[in-house]
CSV table of C-alpha atoms in Angstrom, one decimal:
chain,number,residue,atom,x,y,z
A,1,MET,CA,56.4,115.2,106.5
A,2,LYS,CA,58.5,113.7,103.7
A,3,THR,CA,58.4,110.3,105.5
A,4,LYS,CA,54.6,110.4,105.6
A,5,LEU,CA,54.5,111.2,101.9
A,6,LEU,CA,56.8,108.3,101.1
A,7,GLN,CA,54.7,106.0,103.3
A,8,ALA,CA,51.5,107.2,101.6
A,9,ASP,CA,53.0,106.5,98.2
A,10,ALA,CA,54.0,103.0,99.3
A,11,MET,CA,50.5,102.3,100.5
A,12,LEU,CA,49.0,103.5,97.2
A,13,MET,CA,51.4,101.3,95.2
A,14,VAL,CA,50.5,98.3,97.3
A,15,THR,CA,46.8,99.2,96.7
A,16,ALA,CA,47.5,99.4,92.9
A,17,ILE,CA,49.2,96.0,93.0
A,18,ILE,CA,46.3,94.4,94.9
A,19,TRP,CA,43.7,95.8,92.5
A,20,GLY,CA,45.8,94.9,89.4
A,21,PHE,CA,46.2,91.2,90.4
A,22,ALA,CA,42.6,91.2,91.4
A,23,PHE,CA,41.7,91.0,87.7
A,24,VAL,CA,43.5,87.7,87.6
A,25,ALA,CA,41.7,86.4,90.6
A,26,GLN,CA,38.4,87.4,89.1
A,27,GLN,CA,39.0,85.5,85.9
A,28,VAL,CA,40.5,82.4,87.6
A,29,GLY,CA,37.5,82.3,90.0
A,30,MET,CA,35.1,81.9,87.1
A,31,ASP,CA,36.7,78.5,86.3
A,32,HIS,CA,34.4,77.2,89.0
A,33,ILE,CA,31.4,79.6,89.4
A,34,GLY,CA,29.4,82.0,87.4
A,35,PRO,CA,30.1,85.8,87.3
A,36,TYR,CA,27.1,86.8,89.5
A,37,THR,CA,27.8,84.1,92.1
A,38,PHE,CA,31.4,85.3,92.1
A,39,ILE,CA,30.6,89.0,92.8
A,40,ALA,CA,27.8,88.0,95.3
A,41,VAL,CA,30.3,85.9,97.5
A,42,ARG,CA,33.0,88.5,96.9
A,43,PHE,CA,31.1,91.4,98.3
A,44,LEU,CA,29.7,89.3,101.1
A,45,ILE,CA,33.3,88.6,102.2
A,46,GLY,CA,34.1,92.2,101.5
A,47,SER,CA,31.3,93.4,103.7
A,48,LEU,CA,32.6,91.2,106.6
A,49,SER,CA,36.1,92.4,106.0
A,50,MET,CA,35.0,96.0,106.7
A,51,ILE,CA,34.3,95.2,110.3
A,52,PRO,CA,37.9,95.8,111.5
A,53,VAL,CA,38.0,98.8,109.2
A,54,ILE,CA,34.9,100.3,110.9
A,55,LEU,CA,36.4,99.6,114.4
A,56,TRP,CA,39.7,101.2,113.4
A,57,LEU,CA,38.6,104.1,111.3
A,58,GLY,CA,35.0,104.6,112.3
A,59,LYS,CA,35.8,106.9,115.2
A,60,GLY,CA,36.6,109.8,113.0
A,61,ARG,CA,40.3,109.4,112.2
A,62,VAL,CA,39.6,109.6,108.5
A,63,ASP,CA,35.9,110.2,108.2
A,64,LYS,CA,34.6,113.1,110.2
A,65,VAL,CA,31.3,113.8,108.4
A,66,ASP,CA,28.3,112.1,109.8
A,67,ASN,CA,25.4,114.6,109.5
A,68,GLU,CA,22.3,112.7,110.3
A,69,GLN,CA,20.2,115.8,109.6
A,70,HIS,CA,20.4,114.9,105.9
A,71,ARG,CA,17.3,112.8,105.5
A,72,ILE,CA,15.0,111.9,102.6
A,73,ALA,CA,11.5,110.6,103.3
A,74,GLY,CA,12.5,110.2,106.9
A,75,LEU,CA,15.5,107.9,106.2
A,76,PRO,CA,19.1,109.1,106.6
A,77,LEU,CA,21.0,110.2,103.5
A,78,TRP,CA,23.8,107.7,104.0
A,79,LEU,CA,21.2,104.9,103.6
A,80,TRP,CA,19.8,106.3,100.4
A,81,GLY,CA,23.3,107.1,99.1
A,82,SER,CA,24.5,103.6,99.9
A,83,ALA,CA,21.6,102.1,98.0
A,84,GLY,CA,22.5,104.3,95.0
A,85,VAL,CA,26.3,103.7,95.0
A,86,GLY,CA,25.8,100.1,95.9
A,87,THR,CA,23.6,99.6,92.8
A,88,LEU,CA,26.2,101.3,90.6
A,89,LEU,CA,28.8,99.1,92.2
A,90,PHE,CA,26.8,96.0,91.3
A,91,ILE,CA,26.3,97.1,87.7
A,92,GLY,CA,29.9,98.1,87.2
A,93,SER,CA,31.1,94.8,88.9
A,94,ALA,CA,28.7,92.7,86.8
A,95,LEU,CA,29.8,94.4,83.5
A,96,GLN,CA,33.5,93.9,84.5
A,97,GLN,CA,33.0,90.3,85.7
A,98,VAL,CA,31.0,89.1,82.7
A,99,GLY,CA,33.4,91.0,80.4
A,100,LEU,CA,36.3,89.0,81.7
A,101,LEU,CA,34.7,85.9,80.2
A,102,TYR,CA,35.4,87.3,76.8
A,103,THR,CA,38.6,89.3,77.1
A,104,THR,CA,42.0,89.3,78.8
A,105,VAL,CA,42.7,90.8,82.2
A,106,GLY,CA,45.1,93.3,80.6
A,107,ASN,CA,42.4,94.6,78.3
A,108,ALA,CA,39.8,94.7,81.1
A,109,ALA,CA,42.1,96.7,83.4
A,110,PHE,CA,43.2,99.3,80.9
A,111,ILE,CA,39.7,99.9,79.6
A,112,THR,CA,38.4,100.1,83.1
A,113,GLY,CA,41.0,102.7,83.8
A,114,LEU,CA,39.3,105.0,81.3
A,115,TYR,CA,36.9,105.9,84.2
A,116,VAL,CA,39.5,108.6,85.1
A,117,LEU,CA,38.7,110.4,81.9
A,118,PHE,CA,35.0,109.7,82.0
A,119,VAL,CA,34.7,111.4,85.3
A,120,PRO,CA,35.3,114.9,84.0
A,121,ILE,CA,33.5,114.2,80.7
A,122,ILE,CA,30.3,113.2,82.6
A,123,GLY,CA,31.0,116.2,84.7
A,124,VAL,CA,30.1,118.3,81.7
A,125,VAL,CA,26.5,117.3,82.1
A,126,LEU,CA,26.8,118.5,85.7
A,127,ARG,CA,28.2,121.8,84.4
A,128,HIS,CA,31.7,121.1,85.5
A,129,LYS,CA,34.5,122.8,83.6
A,130,ILE,CA,36.9,120.6,81.7
A,131,GLY,CA,40.5,121.8,80.9
A,132,ALA,CA,42.4,121.3,77.7
A,133,PRO,CA,44.6,118.5,79.3
A,134,VAL,CA,41.6,116.3,79.8
A,135,TRP,CA,40.5,116.6,76.1
A,136,PHE,CA,44.1,116.1,75.1
A,137,GLY,CA,44.2,112.9,77.2
A,138,CYS,CA,41.0,111.7,75.7
A,139,VAL,CA,42.5,111.8,72.2
A,140,PHE,CA,45.4,109.6,73.3
A,141,ALA,CA,43.0,107.3,75.2
A,142,VAL,CA,40.6,106.9,72.2
A,143,MET,CA,43.5,106.1,69.9
A,144,GLY,CA,44.9,103.6,72.4
A,145,LEU,CA,41.5,102.0,72.9
A,146,GLY,CA,41.2,101.5,69.2
A,147,LEU,CA,44.5,99.8,68.9
A,148,LEU,CA,43.9,97.7,72.0
A,149,THR,CA,40.4,96.4,71.1
A,150,LEU,CA,39.9,96.5,67.3
A,151,ASP,CA,40.8,93.4,65.3
A,152,SER,CA,41.6,93.2,61.6
A,153,SER,CA,37.8,93.3,60.8
A,154,LEU,CA,37.4,96.5,62.8
A,155,THR,CA,35.1,94.8,65.3
A,156,VAL,CA,35.3,95.2,69.1
A,157,ASN,CA,35.5,92.2,71.4
A,158,LYS,CA,32.3,91.7,73.4
A,159,GLY,CA,34.3,91.7,76.7
A,160,ASP,CA,36.1,94.9,75.8
A,161,LEU,CA,32.7,96.6,75.1
A,162,LEU,CA,31.3,95.4,78.4
A,163,ASN,CA,34.3,96.8,80.2
A,164,LEU,CA,34.0,100.1,78.3
A,165,MET,CA,30.4,100.4,79.5
A,166,GLY,CA,31.6,99.5,83.0
A,167,ALA,CA,34.1,102.4,82.9
A,168,VAL,CA,31.2,104.8,82.4
A,169,ILE,CA,29.4,103.2,85.4
A,170,TRP,CA,32.6,103.5,87.5
A,171,ALA,CA,32.9,107.1,86.6
A,172,SER,CA,29.3,107.7,87.7
A,173,HIS,CA,30.0,105.8,90.9
A,174,VAL,CA,33.0,108.1,91.6
A,175,LEU,CA,31.0,111.3,91.1
A,176,PHE,CA,28.1,110.1,93.3
A,177,THR,CA,30.5,109.0,96.0
A,178,ASP,CA,32.4,112.3,95.9
A,179,TRP,CA,29.1,114.1,96.4
A,180,LEU,CA,28.1,111.8,99.3
A,181,VAL,CA,31.4,111.8,101.3
A,182,ASP,CA,31.0,115.5,102.0
A,183,ARG,CA,27.7,114.8,103.7
A,184,VAL,CA,27.8,111.3,105.3
A,185,ASN,CA,30.4,109.1,107.1
A,186,ALA,CA,32.5,107.5,104.4
A,187,VAL,CA,33.2,104.3,106.3
A,188,LYS,CA,29.5,103.8,106.9
A,189,LEU,CA,28.8,104.6,103.3
A,190,ALA,CA,31.4,102.1,102.0
A,191,THR,CA,30.3,99.3,104.2
A,192,ALA,CA,26.6,99.8,103.4
A,193,GLN,CA,27.2,99.9,99.6
A,194,PHE,CA,29.0,96.6,99.8
A,195,ILE,CA,25.9,95.1,101.5
A,196,PHE,CA,23.6,96.5,98.9
A,197,CYS,CA,25.9,95.2,96.1
A,198,THR,CA,25.8,91.8,97.8
A,199,PHE,CA,22.0,91.9,97.8
A,200,TRP,CA,21.7,92.7,94.1
A,201,SER,CA,24.4,90.2,93.2
A,202,MET,CA,22.6,87.4,95.1
A,203,ILE,CA,19.3,88.1,93.4
A,204,ALA,CA,21.1,87.9,90.0
A,205,ALA,CA,23.1,84.8,91.0
A,206,PHE,CA,20.0,82.8,92.0
A,207,ALA,CA,17.9,84.1,89.1
A,208,LEU,CA,20.5,83.5,86.4
A,209,GLU,CA,22.8,80.8,87.8
A,210,THR,CA,22.8,77.9,90.2
A,211,PRO,CA,25.2,78.7,93.1
A,212,GLU,CA,26.6,75.6,94.8
A,213,ILE,CA,28.7,75.4,97.9
A,214,ASP,CA,31.1,72.9,96.4
A,215,SER,CA,31.8,75.1,93.4
A,216,ILE,CA,32.2,78.2,95.6
A,217,MET,CA,34.7,76.3,97.8
A,218,LYS,CA,36.8,75.5,94.7
A,219,ALA,CA,37.0,79.2,94.0
A,220,ILE,CA,37.6,80.2,97.6
A,221,ILE,CA,41.2,81.4,97.1
A,222,PRO,CA,40.3,84.0,94.4
A,223,LEU,CA,37.2,85.0,96.4
A,224,LEU,CA,39.2,85.6,99.6
A,225,TYR,CA,41.7,87.6,97.6
A,226,VAL,CA,39.2,90.0,96.1
A,227,GLY,CA,36.9,89.9,99.1
A,228,ILE,CA,39.5,90.7,101.8
A,229,LEU,CA,42.5,92.2,100.0
A,230,SER,CA,40.7,94.2,97.3
A,231,THR,CA,38.1,95.4,99.7
A,232,GLY,CA,39.1,95.6,103.4
A,233,VAL,CA,42.9,95.9,103.0
A,234,ALA,CA,43.0,98.1,99.9
A,235,PHE,CA,40.2,100.4,101.2
A,236,THR,CA,42.1,100.9,104.4
A,237,LEU,CA,45.4,101.6,102.7
A,238,GLN,CA,43.8,104.1,100.3
A,239,ALA,CA,41.9,105.9,103.1
A,240,VAL,CA,45.0,106.3,105.3
A,241,ALA,CA,47.1,107.4,102.3
A,242,GLN,CA,44.6,110.0,101.3
A,243,GLN,CA,45.4,111.9,104.5
A,244,HIS,CA,49.0,112.6,103.3
A,245,ALA,CA,49.1,112.4,99.5
A,246,PRO,CA,47.8,115.0,97.0
A,247,PRO,CA,44.8,113.9,94.9
A,248,ALA,CA,46.7,114.0,91.6
A,249,ILE,CA,49.5,111.8,92.9
A,250,ILE,CA,46.9,109.4,94.2
A,251,ALA,CA,45.2,109.1,90.8
A,252,ILE,CA,48.5,108.6,89.1
A,253,LEU,CA,49.7,105.9,91.4
A,254,LEU,CA,46.4,104.0,91.4
A,255,SER,CA,46.2,104.1,87.6
A,256,THR,CA,49.2,101.8,87.5
A,257,GLU,CA,46.8,98.9,88.6
A,258,ALA,CA,46.4,98.3,84.8
A,259,ILE,CA,50.1,97.6,84.4
A,260,PHE,CA,50.0,95.1,87.3
A,261,ALA,CA,47.0,93.4,85.8
A,262,VAL,CA,49.0,92.9,82.5
A,263,ILE,CA,51.9,91.6,84.5
A,264,GLY,CA,49.6,89.2,86.4
A,265,GLY,CA,47.9,88.0,83.2
A,266,TRP,CA,51.3,87.3,81.6
A,267,TRP,CA,52.8,85.7,84.7
A,268,LEU,CA,49.9,83.6,85.9
A,269,LEU,CA,47.6,83.1,82.9
A,270,ASP,CA,50.2,83.1,80.0
A,271,GLU,CA,48.4,86.1,78.4
A,272,THR,CA,50.4,88.1,75.9
A,273,LEU,CA,49.9,91.4,74.0
A,274,ASN,CA,51.0,91.9,70.4
A,275,THR,CA,52.8,95.0,69.2
A,276,GLN,CA,49.6,96.8,68.3
A,277,GLN,CA,48.0,96.1,71.7
A,278,LEU,CA,51.2,97.2,73.5
A,279,VAL,CA,51.1,100.5,71.6
A,280,GLY,CA,47.4,100.8,72.4
A,281,CYS,CA,48.1,100.3,76.1
A,282,SER,CA,50.8,102.9,76.1
A,283,LEU,CA,48.6,105.5,74.5
A,284,MET,CA,45.8,104.7,76.9
A,285,LEU,CA,48.1,105.0,79.9
A,286,ALA,CA,49.4,108.3,78.5
A,287,GLY,CA,45.8,109.5,78.0
A,288,ILE,CA,45.0,108.7,81.6
A,289,LEU,CA,48.2,110.3,83.0
A,290,ILE,CA,48.4,113.5,80.9
A,291,PRO,CA,45.5,115.3,82.7
A,292,GLN,CA,47.1,114.4,86.1
A,293,LEU,CA,50.6,115.5,85.2
A,294,ILE,CA,50.0,118.7,83.1
A,295,ARG,CA,47.6,120.4,85.5
A,296,PRO,CA,46.8,118.6,88.7
A,297,ARG,CA,43.6,119.8,90.3
A,298,PRO,CA,43.0,119.6,94.1
A,299,ASP,CA,39.4,118.8,93.6
A,300,GLN,CA,40.0,115.9,91.2
A,301,PRO,CA,38.3,112.6,92.2
A,302,ASN,CA,40.8,110.2,93.6
A,303,HIS,CA,38.8,107.0,94.0
A,304,SER,CA,39.4,103.9,92.0
A,305,PRO,CA,37.0,101.1,91.2
A,306,LEU,CA,37.8,97.9,93.0
A,307,GLY,CA,39.6,95.4,90.9
C-alpha cells in the first residue's frame, strides 16, 4: 500500500512538472501563431492523444460510471455535459493564452492556481459550506496577489487580470466536472470536452486570426508538448494516481505546478521576479495550501486546469 502511495505521489509530481512547463510552451508557441490558433491546434492534438487513454482506461479501470439513462431532450447527459465543460475549457484557455501575451509565465501560473480557492467560494452560491481555513487562505492569497500584480502606480497588468478571470472560469469548470463525473463516464467526458473546445477555438482562430500551416509548423514543438504531454499523458497520470492518493494530497502536489512554471520561465525565458513578487508568490502559495493542510476534506475537488 505504501509503495502505491509513493508511486501515486511520483505520478502527481510529474503531472505538476508537465503542467508547470506547459506555461512556457504556451508562451513560446505564440512567437509564431496567435493565441486562438494555438489552443485550436493544441486541443486537436490533445483530442487525438486521448485515443490510447480511451483504449486503456475506457473499460472501467478508473471510470465506472456510464449511465446512459441520464438524458436531456433525448440526448445523453455526457454529450450535454461535454458541451458545457468544453465551452468553459475554451473560455478559460483563451483567457490564459491571451493573458500570456501580456504577463510572465510565473504570474500566469500562480494566478491560475487561485482556482483552488475560487472553487469553495463559488460553492457558496451553490449552498456549500466553507470552513475557516478557506477564508484564512483567501486572506493570504489576496495579499499575495496584490504584491505579485500591482505596480508602483497601483494598476494591474492586463495579462494578470485576464488570468484572474480565467481562474474563476477554471473553478467553474472544476465544479461542473465534479458534478458530471458522478453521472457519466469520465474518460468519455474528457475526450468530448477537448473536441468541443477544439471546435470553439477553430471558430475563434478563423474569425480573429489567419491560421497558416507554415506558422503552425514553426510552433509544432510547443504544440506537441501541450497537446500530448499536458493532455494525454498528464490526464492519464492524474487519473491513475487518483485511485491511491487522498484528494487533499492530490491538490497540494498539483498546486506546485506554479513553482515549476516559475522555474521554467527563469530557466528557458530569462524571466525574473523581484523581491516584492517573490513575497507575493509565497503568500499566494501559502493561501492555496493552508486550506489543504489545516483541514483536508475528502470531498474537495482534486482536478487541475491544464497548463
